[in-house]
Coordinates of C-alpha atoms and ligand atoms in Angstrom, one line a residue:
X1 CA 16.1 40.5 35.6
X2 CA 14.4 37.5 37.2
X3 CA 11.6 38.5 39.5
X4 CA 10.8 35.1 40.9
X5 CA 11.0 31.4 40.3
X6 CA 8.6 28.6 41.4
X7 CA 8.9 24.8 41.1
X8 CA 6.3 22.2 42.0
X9 CA 5.9 18.4 41.8
X10 CA 2.7 16.3 41.9
X11 CA 1.9 12.6 41.9
X12 CA -0.4 11.9 38.9
X13 CA -2.2 9.0 40.6
X14 CA -2.9 11.2 43.7
X15 CA -4.5 13.9 41.5
X16 CA -6.6 11.2 39.8
X17 CA -7.8 9.9 43.2
X18 CA -8.8 13.4 44.3
X19 CA -10.9 13.8 41.2
X20 CA -12.5 10.4 41.7
X21 CA -13.6 11.5 45.1
X22 CA -14.5 15.1 44.1
X23 CA -15.3 15.3 40.4
X24 CA -15.9 19.1 40.6
X25 CA -12.2 19.5 41.3
X26 CA -11.5 19.5 37.6
X27 CA -13.4 22.7 37.1
X28 CA -11.8 24.3 40.1
X29 CA -8.4 23.9 38.5
X30 CA -9.0 24.2 34.8
X31 CA -10.5 27.1 32.8
X32 CA -13.2 26.3 30.3
X33 CA -10.7 26.2 27.4
X34 CA -8.4 23.8 29.4
X35 CA -11.4 21.7 30.4
X36 CA -12.1 21.2 26.6
X37 CA -8.5 19.9 26.2
X38 CA -9.0 17.6 29.2
X39 CA -12.2 16.2 27.8
X40 CA -10.5 15.4 24.5
X41 CA -7.8 13.3 26.2
X42 CA -8.3 9.7 27.2
X43 CA -7.0 7.6 30.1
X44 CA -3.6 8.3 31.5
X45 CA -3.1 11.4 29.2
X46 CA -6.1 13.0 30.8
X47 CA -4.6 12.7 34.3
X48 CA -1.2 13.8 33.1
X49 CA -2.7 16.9 31.6
X50 CA -4.7 17.7 34.7
X51 CA -1.8 17.1 37.1
X52 CA 0.4 19.2 34.8
X53 CA -1.9 22.2 35.0
X54 CA -2.4 21.8 38.7
X55 CA 1.3 21.7 39.3
X56 CA 2.1 24.6 37.0
X57 CA -0.5 26.9 38.6
X58 CA 1.0 26.0 42.0
X59 CA 4.5 26.8 40.7
X60 CA 3.3 30.2 39.3
X61 CA 1.9 31.2 42.7
X62 CA 5.2 30.3 44.2
X63 CA 7.1 32.5 41.7
X64 CA 4.8 35.4 42.6
X65 CA 5.7 34.6 46.2
X66 CA 2.2 34.1 47.8
X67 CA 0.8 30.6 47.1
X68 CA -2.4 30.0 45.3
X69 CA -5.6 31.8 46.4
X70 CA -4.4 35.4 47.3
X71 CA -2.4 37.1 44.6
X72 CA -3.4 34.5 42.0
X73 CA -6.3 32.1 41.6
X74 CA -6.7 28.9 39.6
X75 CA -8.8 30.5 36.8
X76 CA -6.4 33.5 36.5
X77 CA -4.0 31.2 34.7
X78 CA -4.6 29.5 31.4
X79 CA -2.3 27.4 29.3
X80 CA -2.2 26.4 25.6
X81 CA 0.3 25.0 23.2
X82 CA 2.7 26.7 20.8
X83 CA 2.7 25.5 17.1
X84 CA 5.6 23.3 18.1
X85 CA 3.6 21.7 20.9
X86 CA 5.3 23.3 23.9
X87 CA 3.0 24.5 26.7
X88 CA 2.7 28.2 27.2
X89 CA 0.8 30.5 29.6
X90 CA -1.6 32.4 27.5
X91 CA -3.3 34.2 30.4
X92 CA -1.8 35.3 33.7
X93 CA -2.6 38.2 36.0
X94 CA 0.9 39.9 35.9
X95 CA 1.5 39.8 32.2
X96 CA 2.1 43.6 32.0
X97 CA 4.9 43.3 34.6
X98 CA 6.4 39.9 34.0
X99 CA 7.2 37.6 31.2
X100 CA 6.5 34.0 32.2
X101 CA 8.8 31.1 31.1
X102 CA 7.4 27.7 31.9
X103 CA 8.3 24.1 31.7
X104 CA 6.4 20.9 32.5
X105 CA 7.9 17.4 32.5
X106 CA 6.4 14.0 33.3
X107 CA 8.4 11.0 34.7
X108 CA 6.7 7.9 35.8
X109 CA 3.9 8.8 38.2
X110 CA 5.1 12.4 38.8
X111 CA 4.9 15.7 37.0
X112 CA 7.4 18.5 37.6
X113 CA 6.9 22.1 36.7
X114 CA 8.9 25.3 36.8
X115 CA 7.9 28.9 36.3
X116 CA 10.4 31.8 35.9
X117 CA 9.0 35.3 35.9
X118 CA 11.2 37.9 34.2
X119 CA 10.7 41.5 35.1
X120 CA 10.0 43.4 31.9
X121 CA 10.9 46.8 33.4
X122 CA 14.5 45.6 33.5
X123 CA 14.6 45.3 29.7
X124 CA 15.4 49.0 29.6
X125 CA 15.8 49.3 25.9
X126 CA 14.6 47.5 22.8
X127 CA 17.1 44.8 21.7
X128 CA 18.5 45.6 18.3
X129 CA 18.7 42.5 16.2
X130 CA 16.7 43.2 13.1
X131 CA 18.3 46.4 11.8
X132 CA 20.0 46.4 8.5
X133 CA 22.8 48.4 10.2
X134 CA 25.4 46.7 12.4
X135 CA 28.9 46.6 13.8
X136 CA 31.2 43.7 13.0
X137 CA 33.7 42.6 15.6
X138 CA 36.6 40.7 14.2
X139 CA 37.7 38.0 16.6
X140 CA 40.9 37.3 14.6
X141 CA 42.0 41.0 14.5
X142 CA 41.5 41.2 18.3
X143 CA 43.5 38.0 18.9
X144 CA 46.3 39.3 16.6
X145 CA 46.5 42.6 18.5
X146 CA 46.6 41.0 21.9
X147 CA 49.4 38.6 20.9
X148 CA 51.3 41.3 19.0
X149 CA 51.2 43.9 21.8
X150 CA 52.0 41.3 24.5
X151 CA 55.1 40.3 22.5
X152 CA 56.2 43.8 21.6
X153 CA 55.9 45.0 25.2
X154 CA 57.4 41.9 26.7
X155 CA 54.4 41.8 28.9
X156 CA 53.7 38.9 31.2
X157 CA 50.0 39.8 31.5
X158 CA 47.6 41.5 29.2
X159 CA 44.8 43.4 30.8
X160 CA 42.0 44.1 28.3
X161 CA 40.5 47.6 29.0
X162 CA 36.7 47.3 28.3
X163 CA 35.3 50.4 29.9
X164 CA 32.5 52.4 28.2
X165 CA 30.9 49.4 26.5
X166 CA 34.3 48.2 25.4
X167 CA 35.1 51.6 23.7
X168 CA 31.7 51.4 22.0
X169 CA 32.5 48.1 20.4
X170 CA 30.0 46.2 22.6
X171 CA 30.9 44.7 26.0
X172 CA 29.5 41.1 25.7
X173 CA 31.0 40.6 22.2
X174 CA 34.5 42.0 23.1
X175 CA 34.6 40.1 26.4
X176 CA 33.8 36.9 24.5
X177 CA 36.5 37.4 21.9
X178 CA 39.0 38.7 24.4
X179 CA 38.5 35.5 26.6
X180 CA 39.1 33.4 23.5
X181 CA 42.3 35.5 22.8
X182 CA 43.4 34.5 26.3
X183 CA 43.7 37.9 28.0
X184 CA 44.7 37.8 31.6
X185 CA 42.2 40.2 33.1
X186 CA 39.9 43.1 32.4
X187 CA 39.8 46.7 33.4
X188 CA 36.7 49.0 33.5
X189 CA 36.0 52.5 34.7
X190 CA 33.1 52.0 37.1
X191 CA 31.8 49.6 39.8
X192 CA 28.7 48.8 37.8
X193 CA 30.7 47.8 34.7
X194 CA 32.8 45.4 37.0
X195 CA 29.6 43.9 38.5
X196 CA 28.2 43.4 35.0
X197 CA 31.4 41.5 34.0
X198 CA 31.1 39.2 37.1
X199 CA 27.4 38.5 36.2
X200 CA 28.5 37.7 32.7
X201 CA 30.6 35.0 34.2
X202 CA 34.1 36.5 34.1
X203 CA 36.3 34.9 36.8
X204 CA 39.6 36.7 35.8
X205 CA 40.9 39.7 37.7
X206 CA 38.9 42.8 37.0
X207 CA 40.3 46.3 37.9
X208 CA 38.0 49.3 38.4
X209 CA 40.3 52.1 37.1
X210 CA 38.2 55.0 38.4
X211 CA 37.7 55.9 42.1
X212 CA 35.0 53.7 43.6
X213 CA 33.4 55.5 46.6
X214 CA 35.0 53.9 49.8
X215 CA 31.6 53.2 51.3
X216 CA 31.1 50.6 48.5
X217 CA 34.1 48.5 49.6
X218 CA 31.7 45.6 50.5
X219 CA 30.5 45.3 46.9
X220 CA 34.1 45.4 45.7
X221 CA 35.1 42.7 48.1
X222 CA 32.0 40.6 47.6
X223 CA 32.5 40.6 43.8
X224 CA 36.3 40.4 44.0
X225 CA 36.8 43.6 42.0
X226 CA 40.2 45.3 42.3
X227 CA 39.9 48.8 43.5
X228 CA 42.5 51.5 42.8
X229 CA 43.6 53.1 46.1
X230 CA 43.7 56.8 45.2
X231 CA 44.8 58.0 48.7
X232 CA 45.5 56.9 52.2
X233 CA 42.2 58.5 53.3
X234 CA 40.3 56.4 50.8
X235 CA 42.0 53.2 52.1
X236 CA 41.2 54.0 55.7
X237 CA 37.5 54.7 54.9
X238 CA 37.3 51.5 52.8
X239 CA 38.7 49.4 55.6
X240 CA 36.3 51.0 58.1
X241 CA 33.3 50.2 55.8
X242 CA 34.4 46.6 55.1
X243 CA 32.2 44.1 56.9
X244 CA 32.1 41.1 54.5
X245 CA 34.3 38.0 54.9
X246 CA 36.0 38.3 51.5
X247 CA 39.2 40.3 51.3
X248 CA 39.2 43.6 49.4
X249 CA 41.5 43.3 46.3
X250 CA 43.5 46.5 45.8
X251 CA 46.0 48.2 43.5
X252 CA 47.7 51.3 44.7
X253 CA 47.4 54.2 42.3
X254 CA 50.6 56.4 42.0
X255 CA 50.2 59.8 40.4
X256 CA 53.5 60.5 38.6
X257 CA 52.2 63.4 36.5
X258 CA 48.9 62.4 35.0
X259 CA 47.3 64.5 37.7
X260 CA 44.0 62.7 37.8
X261 CA 44.0 60.1 40.7
X262 CA 46.6 58.5 42.8
X263 CA 49.2 59.2 45.5
X264 CA 51.8 61.8 44.7
X265 CA 53.6 62.0 48.1
X266 CA 56.4 59.7 49.3
X267 CA 55.3 59.7 53.0
X268 CA 51.6 59.0 52.1
X269 CA 52.7 56.2 49.8
X270 CA 54.8 54.6 52.5
X271 CA 51.9 54.9 55.0
X272 CA 49.5 53.3 52.5
X273 CA 51.8 50.3 51.9
X274 CA 52.2 49.9 55.7
X275 CA 48.5 50.1 56.3
X276 CA 47.9 47.5 53.6
X277 CA 50.5 45.2 55.2
X278 CA 49.0 45.6 58.6
X279 CA 45.5 44.7 57.2
X280 CA 46.4 41.4 55.4
X281 CA 43.4 39.7 56.9
X282 CA 41.1 42.3 55.2
X283 CA 42.8 43.3 52.0
X284 CA 44.5 41.5 49.1
X285 CA 47.3 43.8 48.1
X286 CA 47.6 42.8 44.4
X287 CA 49.3 45.6 42.5
X288 CA 50.7 49.1 42.2
X289 CA 50.4 51.1 39.0
X290 CA 50.6 54.5 37.3
X291 CA 49.2 56.1 34.1
X292 CA 51.1 58.1 31.5
X293 CA 49.8 61.4 30.3
X294 CA 51.7 61.9 27.0
X295 CA 52.9 58.5 25.8
X296 CA 51.1 58.9 22.5
X297 CA 52.5 62.4 21.7
X298 CA 55.4 63.3 19.6
X299 CA 58.6 65.4 20.1
X300 CA 58.9 67.2 23.4
X301 CA 56.3 64.9 25.0
X302 CA 59.1 62.4 25.3
X303 CA 60.6 64.6 28.0
X304 CA 57.3 64.4 30.0
X305 CA 57.2 60.7 29.6
X306 CA 60.7 60.4 31.1
X307 CA 59.8 62.8 33.9
X308 CA 56.9 60.5 34.9
X309 CA 59.3 57.4 34.7
X310 CA 61.8 59.2 37.0
X311 CA 59.0 60.0 39.5
X312 CA 57.8 56.4 39.5
X313 CA 61.4 55.2 40.3
X314 CA 61.8 57.8 43.0
X315 CA 58.5 56.9 44.7
X316 CA 58.3 53.1 44.1
X317 CA 61.8 51.8 44.1
X318 CA 62.5 52.5 47.8
X319 CA 59.3 50.6 48.8
X320 CA 59.7 47.1 50.3
X321 CA 56.9 45.4 48.4
X322 CA 55.8 41.7 48.7
X323 CA 57.1 39.8 45.7
X324 CA 53.6 39.0 44.6
X325 CA 52.7 42.7 44.0
X326 CA 52.3 43.3 40.2
X327 CA 53.7 46.6 38.8
X328 CA 51.8 48.0 35.9
X329 CA 52.3 51.3 34.0
X330 CA 51.7 50.9 30.3
X331 CA 48.5 51.8 28.3
X332 CA 48.4 51.2 24.6
X333 CA 50.7 54.1 23.6
X334 CA 53.4 53.3 26.1
X335 CA 53.2 49.6 25.3
X336 CA 53.4 50.2 21.6
X337 CA 56.1 52.9 21.4
X338 CA 58.2 52.9 24.6
X339 CA 60.4 49.9 25.2
X340 CA 62.0 51.5 28.3
X341 CA 58.8 50.8 30.3
X342 CA 60.2 48.8 33.2
X343 CA 57.0 47.2 34.5
X344 CA 56.6 44.2 32.2
X345 CA 54.4 42.4 34.8
X346 CA 51.2 43.7 33.1
X347 CA 50.0 46.1 30.4
X348 CA 46.6 47.8 30.4
X349 CA 45.5 48.1 26.8
X350 CA 42.4 49.5 25.2
X351 CA 43.0 51.3 21.9
X352 CA 45.8 49.0 20.7
X353 CA 43.6 45.9 21.4
X354 CA 40.8 47.5 19.3
X355 CA 43.4 48.2 16.6
X356 CA 43.2 51.9 16.3
X357 CA 46.2 54.2 16.5
X358 CA 46.4 55.8 19.9
X359 CA 48.7 58.4 18.5
X360 CA 46.2 59.4 15.8
X361 CA 49.0 59.0 13.2
X362 CA 51.6 61.1 15.1
X363 CA 53.9 58.2 15.7
X364 CA 55.0 55.5 13.3
X365 CA 52.4 52.9 12.3
X366 CA 52.2 49.7 14.3
X367 CA 51.0 46.4 12.9
X368 CA 47.6 46.3 14.8
X369 CA 44.4 45.5 12.9
X370 CA 41.1 47.3 13.3
X371 CA 38.6 45.2 15.1
X372 CA 35.4 47.1 14.3
X373 CA 33.5 47.7 11.0
X374 CA 30.3 49.7 10.7
X375 CA 28.1 48.4 7.9
X376 CA 24.5 48.9 6.6
X377 CA 22.4 47.9 3.8
X378 CA 20.9 50.3 1.3
X379 CA 17.2 50.5 2.2
X380 CA 16.0 52.7 -0.6
X381 CA 17.5 53.7 -4.0
X382 CA 16.2 56.3 -6.5
X383 CA 17.3 58.5 -9.3
X384 CA 16.4 62.2 -8.9
X385 CA 16.6 64.9 -11.6
X386 CA 19.1 67.8 -11.6
X387 CA 18.1 70.7 -9.3
X388 CA 16.6 68.5 -6.5
X389 CA 17.5 69.2 -2.9
X390 CA 18.3 66.3 -0.5
X391 CA 17.7 66.1 3.3
X392 CA 17.1 68.7 6.0
X393 CA 17.9 72.3 5.3
X394 CA 18.2 71.7 1.6
X395 CA 21.9 72.0 1.9
X396 CA 22.6 69.9 -1.1
X397 CA 21.2 70.2 -4.6
X398 CA 21.9 67.9 -7.4
X399 CA 23.5 69.4 -10.5
X400 CA 22.7 66.4 -12.8
X401 CA 20.4 63.4 -12.6
X402 CA 21.8 61.4 -9.6
X403 CA 21.3 58.0 -8.1
X404 CA 20.8 58.3 -4.4
X405 CA 21.0 55.6 -1.8
X406 CA 19.4 55.8 1.7
X407 CA 21.6 54.2 4.5
X408 CA 19.8 53.5 7.8
X409 CA 22.5 55.0 10.0
X410 CA 22.3 58.4 11.7
X411 CA 23.8 60.6 14.4
X412 CA 21.7 58.7 17.0
X413 CA 23.9 55.7 16.1
X414 CA 27.0 57.8 16.8
X415 CA 27.7 58.6 13.2
X416 CA 28.1 62.3 13.7
X417 CA 26.1 65.0 11.9
X418 CA 29.3 66.8 11.0
X419 CA 30.3 63.8 8.8
X420 CA 28.2 65.3 5.9
X421 CA 30.6 65.1 2.9
X422 CA 32.6 62.1 4.2
X423 CA 32.8 59.0 2.1
X424 CA 31.5 55.5 2.5
X425 CA 32.6 52.4 0.6
X426 CA 30.6 50.5 -1.9
X427 CA 31.0 46.7 -2.3
X428 CA 33.3 47.1 -5.3
X429 CA 35.6 49.4 -3.2
X430 CA 34.4 52.6 -4.8
X431 CA 33.9 55.6 -2.6
X432 CA 30.6 57.4 -2.4
X433 CA 30.0 60.7 -0.7
X434 CA 27.4 61.5 2.0
X435 CA 25.2 64.2 0.5
X436 CA 23.0 66.5 2.5
X437 CA 22.6 66.5 6.3
X438 CA 23.1 63.3 8.3
X439 CA 19.8 62.9 10.1
X440 CA 19.0 61.1 13.3
X441 CA 18.5 57.7 11.8
X442 CA 19.3 57.9 8.1
X443 CA 21.9 59.4 5.8
X444 CA 22.0 59.7 2.0
X445 CA 24.8 58.9 -0.4
X446 CA 25.4 59.7 -4.1
X447 CA 25.8 56.5 -6.1
X448 CA 27.9 56.4 -9.3
X449 CA 25.1 54.2 -10.8
X450 CA 22.1 52.2 -9.8
X451 CA 22.7 49.8 -6.9
X452 CA 20.1 47.4 -5.6
X453 CA 18.3 47.8 -2.3
X454 CA 20.2 45.5 0.2
X455 CA 23.6 46.4 -1.1
X456 CA 26.1 46.4 1.8
X457 CA 27.7 49.8 2.5
X458 CA 30.8 50.1 4.7
X459 CA 30.9 53.3 6.8
X460 CA 34.0 52.2 8.9
X461 CA 36.2 49.3 7.7
X462 CA 38.0 47.9 4.7
X463 CA 36.8 46.9 1.2
X464 CA 39.5 45.7 -1.1
X465 CA 42.4 48.3 -1.0
X466 CA 40.1 51.1 0.4
X467 CA 39.7 51.7 4.1
X468 CA 37.9 54.1 6.3
X469 CA 39.2 54.1 9.9
X470 CA 38.1 55.5 13.2
X471 CA 41.1 57.8 12.9
X472 CA 39.9 59.1 9.6
X473 CA 36.5 60.0 11.1
X474 CA 38.1 61.5 14.2
X475 CA 40.3 63.7 12.0
X476 CA 37.3 65.0 10.1
X477 CA 35.6 65.7 13.5
X478 CA 38.7 67.3 15.1
X479 CA 38.6 64.7 17.9
X480 CA 40.3 61.5 18.8
X481 CA 39.3 57.9 17.7
X482 CA 38.4 57.1 21.3
X483 CA 35.5 59.6 21.2
X484 CA 34.2 58.3 17.8
X485 CA 34.3 54.7 19.0
X486 CA 32.7 55.3 22.4
X487 CA 29.9 57.3 20.7
X488 CA 28.7 54.2 18.8
X489 CA 25.2 53.6 20.1
X490 CA 23.9 50.4 21.8
X491 CA 21.2 50.6 19.2
X492 CA 23.5 49.1 16.6
X493 CA 23.6 45.3 16.7
X494 CA 27.1 43.8 17.2
X495 CA 28.1 40.7 15.3
X496 CA 31.2 38.7 16.0
X497 CA 32.9 37.7 12.7
X498 CA 36.2 35.9 12.2
Ligands
PLP1 C1 41.6 53.9 29.7 C2 42.8 53.6 30.4 C3 43.7 52.7 29.9 C4 43.7 52.2 28.4 O1 44.1 53.3 27.6 P1 44.4 53.0 26.0 O2 45.0 54.2 25.5 O3 43.1 52.8 25.4 O4 45.2 51.8 25.9 C5 44.8 52.3 30.7 N1 44.9 52.7 31.9 C6 44.0 53.6 32.5 C7 44.3 54.1 33.9 C8 42.9 54.1 31.8 O5 42.1 54.9 32.3

């Protein structure tokens, strides 16, 4: 986060005149090292240099917020040049707290400077960019899935669900490719995720699918984030808390059988709609929606799906809603498998957009494409003799001389410890088993022959005809692909590929 900014401008000729009157001024402004640079320069370049340092030190003191002489003095600051010739601050009194970004420019008789101080405490975790282990995000697969689902569900609007770091895929990367795929809005779970999206520059509608505490209504309105109204009480509290000029965007949540959040009662729903219509100057009544509990199941779950549909009709059909209010019901499963969903205004899609099967293989396959691959390079390769044990607990012992590859991915990356024994894919499409325990940051594979260090291993994804999907891993772990995906750690760099 930015701590402070400072800008300053000086007239070069005025600085020169000052020095001609008071020659000692040069040493007041410049440190000994800077003075040496000053002495080397001749004529106009000398005055440009001095005016530049003078102005920059003024700008720094403004970024700190005090002005020169109290929190920062002239000699606390020293500049030098990078190998490319750009000026840098090599010494400043707050270098443990703030990173300083500086800029100096000369035009005619003036010099302009700017200093931006970035708070290092806000860089909460190391950025991952140099690891030989990464996630690839396929922009074309995501674009295909968006267009395919929108068409299949006859949906007018496609809302991309990007809660939980975009299902572990990486929020900035997924938002970037989803915008390119022309989605119509985003949905997240929490207020902070929504605020992050606004800071990232998203101007499309953003729904907060979870309950946002009513006393945070001002933040919702200020950032134009659409709140789900889970009850009449919530709405009244939010209206009472609202003091900002912007209208609070809302979507009524109707609980037809999911049993999580939303209004279940006819009278309460009617009163909520009336309250919204009486408060048109304070709220923007955008939508009304529900969520299915069983749309991805098989067999008897169809009955529950229909029960939820029937409750929706009973509760919502009698309401006299403004024509602009959007009705939305479908998540991935209902959009992909149920054509009797009546609300074609908008679908809210996560799993299907990421291209994993929300039914975990229970329902017939749909033509979506996986967006995510997990890859890593072999960082170490060796042959061990028969009878050698590999990894913690010595749970695996070779029975013959074996080539072993070390892959820099572990359970801290979200590749679960229980995946010992699962396969990975080699570049020629062969499968290689994970041997021994998966450790925090590394795992080991048995190679059919020697492979060079740097060989790319695919842990999730497709190589030739072979494929390992999130669903395959979820099956091994007795869970659902959502849990495997959301467990993928921010420590893995994300790369957008075509
Ligand atoms: C998470 C969520 C979705 C998206 O579900 P998918 O199965 O990933 O498509 C849609 N609606 C609500 C209310 C959700 O919480």
